[in-house]
Coordinates of C-alpha atoms in Angstrom, one line a residue:
M19 CA -7.3 -28.8 -4.9
E20 CA -9.0 -27.9 -1.7
N21 CA -5.8 -26.4 -0.3
E22 CA -5.3 -24.3 -3.4
K23 CA -8.9 -23.0 -3.0
I24 CA -8.4 -22.1 0.6
G25 CA -5.1 -20.4 -0.2
K26 CA -6.9 -18.2 -2.8
I27 CA -9.6 -17.3 -0.3
I28 CA -7.0 -16.3 2.3
E29 CA -5.1 -14.3 -0.3
A30 CA -8.2 -12.4 -1.4
A31 CA -9.2 -11.7 2.2
K32 CA -5.8 -10.4 3.1
L33 CA -5.7 -8.1 0.1
Y34 CA -9.3 -6.8 0.7
Y35 CA -9.5 -6.5 4.5
L36 CA -5.9 -5.7 5.5
L37 CA -4.3 -4.0 2.4
D38 CA -7.3 -2.1 1.2
Y39 CA -7.3 -3.4 -2.3
N40 CA -10.6 -3.0 -4.1
Q41 CA -12.3 -6.1 -5.7
S42 CA -11.3 -5.1 -9.3
D43 CA -7.6 -4.8 -8.3
I44 CA -7.8 -8.2 -6.5
A45 CA -9.3 -9.8 -9.6
K46 CA -6.4 -8.5 -11.7
K47 CA -3.9 -9.6 -9.2
L48 CA -5.3 -13.1 -8.8
G49 CA -6.3 -13.5 -12.5
V50 CA -9.9 -14.1 -11.8
S51 CA -13.2 -12.3 -12.5
R52 CA -14.7 -9.7 -10.1
P53 CA -17.7 -11.9 -9.2
T54 CA -15.2 -14.7 -8.3
V55 CA -13.5 -12.3 -5.9
S56 CA -16.8 -11.5 -4.4
R57 CA -17.5 -15.2 -3.8
L58 CA -14.0 -15.7 -2.4
L59 CA -14.6 -13.0 0.2
Q60 CA -18.0 -14.4 1.1
N61 CA -16.4 -17.8 1.5
A62 CA -13.8 -16.3 3.8
K63 CA -16.6 -15.1 6.2
E64 CA -18.5 -18.3 6.0
K65 CA -15.5 -20.4 6.8
G66 CA -14.5 -18.2 9.6
I67 CA -11.3 -17.1 8.0
V68 CA -12.5 -13.5 8.2
Q69 CA -14.1 -12.3 11.4
I70 CA -15.0 -8.6 11.4
K71 CA -13.6 -8.1 14.9
I72 CA -10.0 -7.7 16.1
V73 CA -9.3 -9.5 19.4
D74 CA -7.3 -7.3 21.7
S75 CA -4.7 -9.6 23.3
T76 CA -1.8 -8.1 25.2
L77 CA -0.2 -11.5 25.4
D78 CA -0.1 -11.8 21.6
C79 CA 1.3 -8.3 21.3
E80 CA 4.1 -9.2 23.8
K81 CA 4.8 -12.4 21.9
M82 CA 5.0 -10.5 18.6
S83 CA 7.3 -7.9 20.1
D84 CA 9.7 -10.6 21.2
Q85 CA 9.6 -12.3 17.8
L86 CA 10.2 -9.0 16.0
K87 CA 13.1 -8.2 18.3
Q88 CA 14.7 -11.5 17.5
K89 CA 13.9 -11.6 13.7
Y90 CA 15.2 -8.1 13.0
N91 CA 17.9 -7.8 15.7
L92 CA 16.2 -4.9 17.5
K93 CA 17.0 -3.3 20.9
K94 CA 13.2 -3.2 21.5
A95 CA 10.0 -3.7 19.6
I96 CA 6.7 -2.3 20.9
V97 CA 3.6 -3.8 19.3
V98 CA 0.3 -2.0 19.9
S99 CA -3.1 -3.5 19.5
V100 CA -5.3 -1.3 17.4
P101 CA -9.1 -1.8 17.1
Q102 CA -9.3 -1.0 13.4
Y103 CA -6.7 -1.1 10.7
E104 CA -7.2 2.6 9.6
N105 CA -4.4 5.1 9.3
H106 CA -5.8 7.8 11.7
I107 CA -6.6 5.2 14.3
I108 CA -3.2 3.5 14.0
K109 CA -1.4 6.9 14.4
N110 CA -3.3 7.7 17.5
Y111 CA -2.3 4.4 19.2
L112 CA 1.3 4.5 18.0
G113 CA 1.7 8.0 19.1
E114 CA 0.6 7.2 22.6
A115 CA 2.9 4.1 22.7
A116 CA 6.0 6.0 21.4
A117 CA 5.4 8.9 23.7
A118 CA 5.3 6.6 26.7
Y119 CA 8.5 5.0 25.6
L120 CA 10.2 8.4 25.2
D121 CA 9.0 9.3 28.7
E122 CA 10.8 6.2 30.0
I123 CA 14.1 6.6 28.2
V124 CA 14.8 10.4 27.9
S125 CA 17.1 11.6 30.7
D126 CA 19.4 14.6 31.6
G127 CA 21.8 15.6 28.9
D128 CA 20.2 13.7 26.0
I129 CA 19.9 15.1 22.5
V130 CA 16.6 14.1 20.9
G131 CA 16.4 14.4 17.0
V132 CA 13.0 14.5 15.4
T133 CA 11.6 14.5 11.9
W134 CA 8.1 15.7 10.8
G135 CA 4.8 14.4 9.5
T136 CA 1.4 13.3 11.0
T137 CA 2.8 10.3 12.8
L138 CA 5.4 12.4 14.7
Y139 CA 2.7 15.0 15.4
H140 CA 0.6 12.3 17.1
V141 CA 3.8 11.3 19.1
G142 CA 4.3 15.0 20.2
M143 CA 0.6 15.4 21.1
E144 CA 0.9 12.4 23.6
L145 CA 4.1 13.5 25.3
R146 CA 3.9 14.4 28.9
Q147 CA 6.2 17.0 30.5
K148 CA 9.2 15.3 32.1
P149 CA 11.5 17.1 34.7
V150 CA 14.8 16.6 32.9
K151 CA 17.7 19.0 32.5
D152 CA 20.0 19.9 29.7
V153 CA 18.1 18.1 27.1
K154 CA 18.2 19.3 23.5
V155 CA 15.6 18.8 20.8
V156 CA 16.7 19.2 17.2
Q157 CA 15.2 18.9 13.8
L158 CA 16.8 16.2 11.7
K159 CA 15.7 17.2 8.2
G160 CA 14.5 20.3 6.4
G161 CA 10.8 20.8 5.8
V162 CA 10.3 24.1 4.1
S163 CA 8.4 24.1 0.7
H164 CA 6.4 26.3 -1.5
S165 CA 3.4 24.0 -1.0
E166 CA 0.6 25.0 1.4
T167 CA 0.6 21.4 2.8
N168 CA 1.4 21.3 6.5
T169 CA 4.3 19.2 7.5
Y170 CA 3.7 19.8 11.3
A171 CA 7.4 20.5 11.7
S172 CA 7.1 23.6 13.9
E173 CA 4.3 22.0 16.0
I174 CA 6.3 18.8 16.5
L175 CA 9.4 20.7 17.7
Y176 CA 7.3 22.9 20.0
L177 CA 5.6 19.8 21.6
F178 CA 8.9 17.9 22.0
G179 CA 10.6 21.1 23.4
K180 CA 7.8 21.7 25.8
A181 CA 7.8 18.1 27.0
F182 CA 11.6 18.1 27.8
N183 CA 11.8 21.7 29.0
T184 CA 14.0 23.1 26.2
P185 CA 13.8 25.5 23.3
P186 CA 13.9 23.4 20.2
L187 CA 16.5 23.8 17.4
H188 CA 14.9 24.4 14.0
L189 CA 16.4 23.5 10.6
P190 CA 14.8 26.2 8.4
L191 CA 15.5 24.5 5.1
P192 CA 13.8 22.6 2.4
A193 CA 14.1 18.8 2.6
I194 CA 15.3 18.6 -1.0
V195 CA 16.8 21.3 -3.3
D196 CA 17.1 21.4 -7.1
H197 CA 20.9 21.4 -7.3
V198 CA 23.8 19.9 -5.2
V199 CA 25.6 23.2 -5.3
V200 CA 22.7 24.8 -3.5
K201 CA 22.8 22.1 -0.8
R202 CA 26.5 22.6 -0.3
A203 CA 26.1 26.3 0.0
M204 CA 23.4 25.9 2.6
E205 CA 25.4 23.3 4.6
A206 CA 28.4 25.7 4.6
D207 CA 26.5 28.4 6.6
R208 CA 27.9 28.2 10.1
H209 CA 24.4 28.4 11.8
I210 CA 23.0 25.6 9.7
K211 CA 26.1 23.5 10.1
K212 CA 25.8 23.8 13.9
I213 CA 22.2 22.5 13.7
L214 CA 23.2 19.6 11.4
D215 CA 26.1 18.7 13.7
I216 CA 23.9 18.6 16.7
G217 CA 21.6 16.3 14.8
K218 CA 24.5 14.0 14.0
T219 CA 25.4 13.8 17.7
A220 CA 21.8 13.1 18.9
N221 CA 21.7 9.9 20.9
I222 CA 17.9 9.6 20.4
A223 CA 16.3 9.8 16.9
V224 CA 12.5 9.6 16.4
F225 CA 11.2 9.2 12.9
T226 CA 8.7 7.5 10.7
N227 CA 8.8 6.3 7.1
G228 CA 6.8 7.5 4.2
G229 CA 4.8 5.3 1.9
I230 CA 5.3 5.5 -1.9
K231 CA 1.9 6.8 -3.0
P232 CA 0.8 10.2 -4.3
E233 CA -1.0 11.3 -1.3
S234 CA 2.0 10.7 1.1
L235 CA 3.0 14.0 2.7
L236 CA 6.4 14.3 1.0
F237 CA 4.9 14.0 -2.4
Q238 CA 2.5 16.8 -1.6
L239 CA 5.4 19.4 -1.1
D240 CA 6.2 20.0 -4.8
Y241 CA 9.8 18.8 -4.5
F242 CA 9.7 16.4 -7.4
S243 CA 9.1 16.5 -11.1
K244 CA 6.8 14.0 -12.7
E245 CA 9.8 12.0 -14.0
E246 CA 11.4 11.9 -10.6
Y247 CA 8.2 10.7 -8.9
E248 CA 7.9 7.9 -11.5
R249 CA 11.6 6.9 -10.9
I250 CA 11.0 6.8 -7.2
R251 CA 7.7 4.9 -7.5
E252 CA 9.4 2.2 -9.6
R253 CA 12.5 1.8 -7.3
A254 CA 11.6 2.8 -3.7
A255 CA 10.1 0.9 -0.8
G256 CA 9.9 4.0 1.4
D257 CA 11.7 7.0 2.6
I258 CA 13.1 8.1 6.0
C259 CA 14.2 11.7 6.5
S260 CA 13.3 12.2 2.8
R261 CA 15.9 9.7 1.7
F262 CA 14.6 6.9 -0.5
Y263 CA 15.6 3.3 -0.1
D264 CA 14.6 0.0 -1.7
S265 CA 13.3 -3.3 0.0
S266 CA 16.9 -4.2 0.9
G267 CA 17.6 -0.9 2.7
C268 CA 19.8 0.5 0.0
I269 CA 19.6 4.1 -1.3
C270 CA 17.8 3.8 -4.6
D271 CA 18.5 7.2 -6.2
E272 CA 22.0 8.6 -5.4
A273 CA 21.4 11.7 -7.5
L274 CA 18.3 12.7 -5.5
N275 CA 20.0 11.6 -2.2
E276 CA 22.8 14.1 -2.9
R277 CA 20.2 16.9 -3.1
T278 CA 18.6 16.0 0.2
L279 CA 19.2 18.1 3.4
G280 CA 19.4 16.6 6.8
I281 CA 20.7 13.5 8.5
D282 CA 22.1 10.6 6.4
L283 CA 20.5 7.2 6.9
D284 CA 23.8 5.7 7.9
E285 CA 24.1 8.0 10.8
L286 CA 20.8 6.6 12.2
K287 CA 22.6 3.2 12.6
R288 CA 24.9 4.8 15.1
K289 CA 22.3 6.1 17.5
E290 CA 21.8 4.7 20.9
Y291 CA 18.1 4.8 20.3
S292 CA 16.9 4.9 16.6
I293 CA 13.2 4.8 16.9
L294 CA 10.9 4.0 13.9
V295 CA 7.2 4.7 14.7
S296 CA 5.2 3.3 11.8
G297 CA 2.2 1.2 10.9
G298 CA -0.5 0.6 8.2
S299 CA -0.8 -1.3 5.0
H300 CA 0.9 1.3 2.8
K301 CA 4.0 1.4 5.0
I302 CA 4.8 -2.3 5.4
D303 CA 7.3 -2.5 2.6
G304 CA 9.0 0.7 3.8
I305 CA 9.3 -0.7 7.4
F306 CA 10.7 -3.9 6.1
G307 CA 13.3 -2.1 4.0
A308 CA 14.3 0.1 7.0
L309 CA 14.8 -2.9 9.2
K310 CA 16.7 -4.7 6.5
G311 CA 18.9 -1.5 6.3
Q312 CA 19.2 -1.4 10.0
F313 CA 18.2 2.2 10.2
A314 CA 16.2 1.5 13.4
N315 CA 17.0 -0.4 16.5
V316 CA 13.6 0.3 18.1
L317 CA 10.2 -0.3 16.3
V318 CA 6.8 0.9 17.4
T319 CA 4.0 -0.6 15.3
D320 CA 0.6 -2.2 15.4
Q321 CA -0.3 -5.8 15.7
I322 CA -1.4 -6.4 12.1
T323 CA 1.7 -4.7 10.6
A324 CA 3.8 -6.7 13.0
Q325 CA 2.3 -10.0 11.7
F326 CA 3.0 -9.0 8.2
L327 CA 6.6 -8.3 9.1
L328 CA 6.9 -11.5 10.8
D329 CA 5.5 -13.4 7.8
K330 CA 7.9 -11.7 5.4
Q331 CA 10.8 -13.7 4.1
N332 CA 14.3 -12.1 4.8

């Protein structure tokens, strides 16, 4: 009985402090009253289960990196210690770590493919100039929309191009179009085809995954009808390059996938470095699905997300 009570305290604490559930949502999930949730959270503090402090331990991060690498068959895992589990803080720290890794691996003649979004913008902001020759930077997916929401696509390409001394190659297309025939017509244009082909031959790909929630950047770009959004929300764990997949890493809407412009997820599996930069509570399921699908062979994440990934059952 005592073990059952402790288990409920721990579950409530994880939902509240790590996954940002409110107390009402926790009450529904656990099948208890809201005052009971409040007592569970108070007990978590009193018993020392919750300490409002994150201990920065490089040793623990190194250990988790090795465990992630082994569990998910990765080329490399980089686990960063963040002081607070908040999205803007996580992105700052992950951006710095991913930029340092790129500075380490990018060399003469490489082709670096990038996507867009706030996480990649933080990576670009942290990049240092590196004296390399004949490097190409190419956009891996379209990002044009009628929405006024900023995808940071142009800024990211500029920052990556500046770091590696090359004019970046833009893909001036929407990520998703209304009809397959429109997509095929765009891909048939010889200028567009050239950019897409360079993206396919990139030996380094840098990307993040989107969370399945209304405020995620991709859902702010007016690409989807209400019905499409509901279908995605029910089936998808996340998206990479605007292609939606489930928790097993399988494409979950083939019709939508056929209307998406940019690199296919299967092509990411063939990259020398396929680098997923991602962390935070709303991205855990998407990261897990991406690793199950083997879309990434390098992961850059934070220590709390890393622990959730290590705890997940394959």
